[in-house]
Amino acid sequence: MRTYLLEDIYETDLKKISDALKELEFTGGLDDLFYIPVPNDLLQDEQKEHLNECGPYFMALEMTEGAISVELLVRGRNKLRCSCVCYATKEQRNHMLDYIDKFIDDLEISL
């Protein structure tokens, strides 16, 4: 699996990240799992075609002890298996990495 991993995060900083993600209503179905939306303008053609059936689209962020990881797989919230569920394009990946980096920076967390 392709992931973006950030390690050696203090427990207090993990709580700040978790609280901010909850405030944005990015919660997933399990504790410590969050769904970071992929903007519609970055969707691939097939994902745009499947938006009503499979979307909205997201990448999963998981919090573990001392780390967060972002799965670089674009998933549909309404359907687990479909041809539109695939690894992020370069643009989607770059957007997500930039988004996470800015998100952490805005929380004044130093990594």
Coordinates of C-alpha atoms in Angstrom, one line a residue:
M1 CA 0.0 0.0 0.0
R2 CA 1.2 3.5 -0.8
T3 CA 1.1 5.8 2.2
Y4 CA 2.4 9.1 3.5
L5 CA 3.8 8.5 7.0
L6 CA 4.5 11.0 9.7
E7 CA 6.2 9.6 12.8
D8 CA 7.5 10.6 16.2
I9 CA 4.5 12.8 17.0
Y10 CA 3.9 13.6 20.6
E11 CA 0.7 12.3 22.2
T12 CA -0.5 15.9 22.9
D13 CA 0.0 16.8 19.2
L14 CA -1.8 13.7 18.1
K15 CA -4.8 14.8 20.2
K16 CA -4.7 18.3 18.6
I17 CA -4.7 16.6 15.2
S18 CA -7.6 14.3 16.1
D19 CA -9.6 17.1 17.7
A20 CA -9.2 19.3 14.6
L21 CA -10.2 16.4 12.2
K22 CA -13.3 15.8 14.4
E23 CA -14.2 19.4 14.3
L24 CA -14.0 19.3 10.4
E25 CA -16.3 16.2 10.6
F26 CA -13.7 14.0 8.8
T27 CA -14.4 11.1 11.2
G28 CA -14.5 7.6 9.7
G29 CA -16.3 4.5 10.8
L30 CA -13.6 3.5 13.4
D31 CA -11.8 5.4 16.1
D32 CA -8.6 7.0 14.9
L33 CA -9.6 6.7 11.3
F34 CA -10.5 9.8 9.3
Y35 CA -11.7 10.5 5.8
I36 CA -9.9 13.4 4.1
P37 CA -12.0 14.5 1.1
V38 CA -10.6 14.7 -2.4
P39 CA -11.8 17.9 -4.2
N40 CA -14.1 17.2 -7.1
D41 CA -12.0 19.2 -9.5
L42 CA -9.1 16.7 -8.9
L43 CA -11.2 13.6 -9.6
Q44 CA -10.4 11.4 -12.6
D45 CA -12.9 11.2 -15.4
E46 CA -14.3 7.8 -14.2
Q47 CA -14.5 9.1 -10.6
K48 CA -16.5 12.1 -11.8
E49 CA -18.8 9.8 -13.8
H50 CA -19.3 7.6 -10.6
L51 CA -19.6 10.5 -8.2
N52 CA -23.3 10.1 -7.5
E53 CA -23.1 6.3 -7.1
C54 CA -19.7 5.8 -5.4
G55 CA -18.7 9.3 -4.1
P56 CA -17.8 11.4 -2.3
Y57 CA -14.2 10.4 -2.6
F58 CA -11.6 10.5 0.1
M59 CA -8.2 9.3 1.3
A60 CA -8.0 7.6 4.7
L61 CA -5.9 9.0 7.5
E62 CA -5.1 6.6 10.3
M63 CA -3.7 7.6 13.7
T64 CA -1.5 5.2 15.5
E65 CA 0.8 5.4 18.5
G66 CA 3.1 8.3 17.7
A67 CA 2.3 8.5 14.0
I68 CA -0.3 9.3 11.4
S69 CA -0.4 7.7 7.9
V70 CA -2.4 8.7 4.9
E71 CA -3.3 6.0 2.5
L72 CA -2.7 7.3 -1.0
L73 CA -5.7 5.4 -2.4
V74 CA -8.8 7.3 -3.5
R75 CA -11.9 5.5 -2.1
G76 CA -15.6 6.1 -2.6
R77 CA -17.6 6.5 0.5
N78 CA -20.6 4.8 -0.9
K79 CA -19.0 1.8 -2.5
L80 CA -16.0 -0.3 -1.4
R81 CA -15.2 -2.0 -4.7
C82 CA -15.4 -0.3 -8.0
S83 CA -13.0 0.5 -10.9
C84 CA -13.1 4.1 -9.8
V85 CA -11.3 3.2 -6.5
C86 CA -7.6 3.5 -7.4
Y87 CA -4.3 4.9 -6.3
A88 CA -4.1 8.7 -6.3
T89 CA -2.9 10.5 -9.5
K90 CA 0.1 12.7 -9.2
E91 CA -2.2 15.7 -8.7
Q92 CA -4.3 14.1 -6.1
R93 CA -1.3 12.8 -4.2
N94 CA 0.4 16.2 -4.3
H95 CA -2.8 17.9 -3.1
M96 CA -3.1 15.6 -0.2
L97 CA 0.5 15.8 0.9
D98 CA 0.3 19.6 0.7
Y99 CA -3.0 19.6 2.5
I100 CA -1.7 17.4 5.4
D101 CA 1.5 19.4 5.7
K102 CA -0.4 22.7 5.9
F103 CA -3.0 21.3 8.3
I104 CA -0.2 20.2 10.7
D105 CA 1.6 23.5 10.3
D106 CA -1.6 25.5 10.9
L107 CA -2.0 23.6 14.2
E108 CA 1.6 24.7 15.1
I109 CA 2.9 21.2 15.4
S110 CA 6.6 20.9 14.6
L111 CA 7.7 17.6 13.0

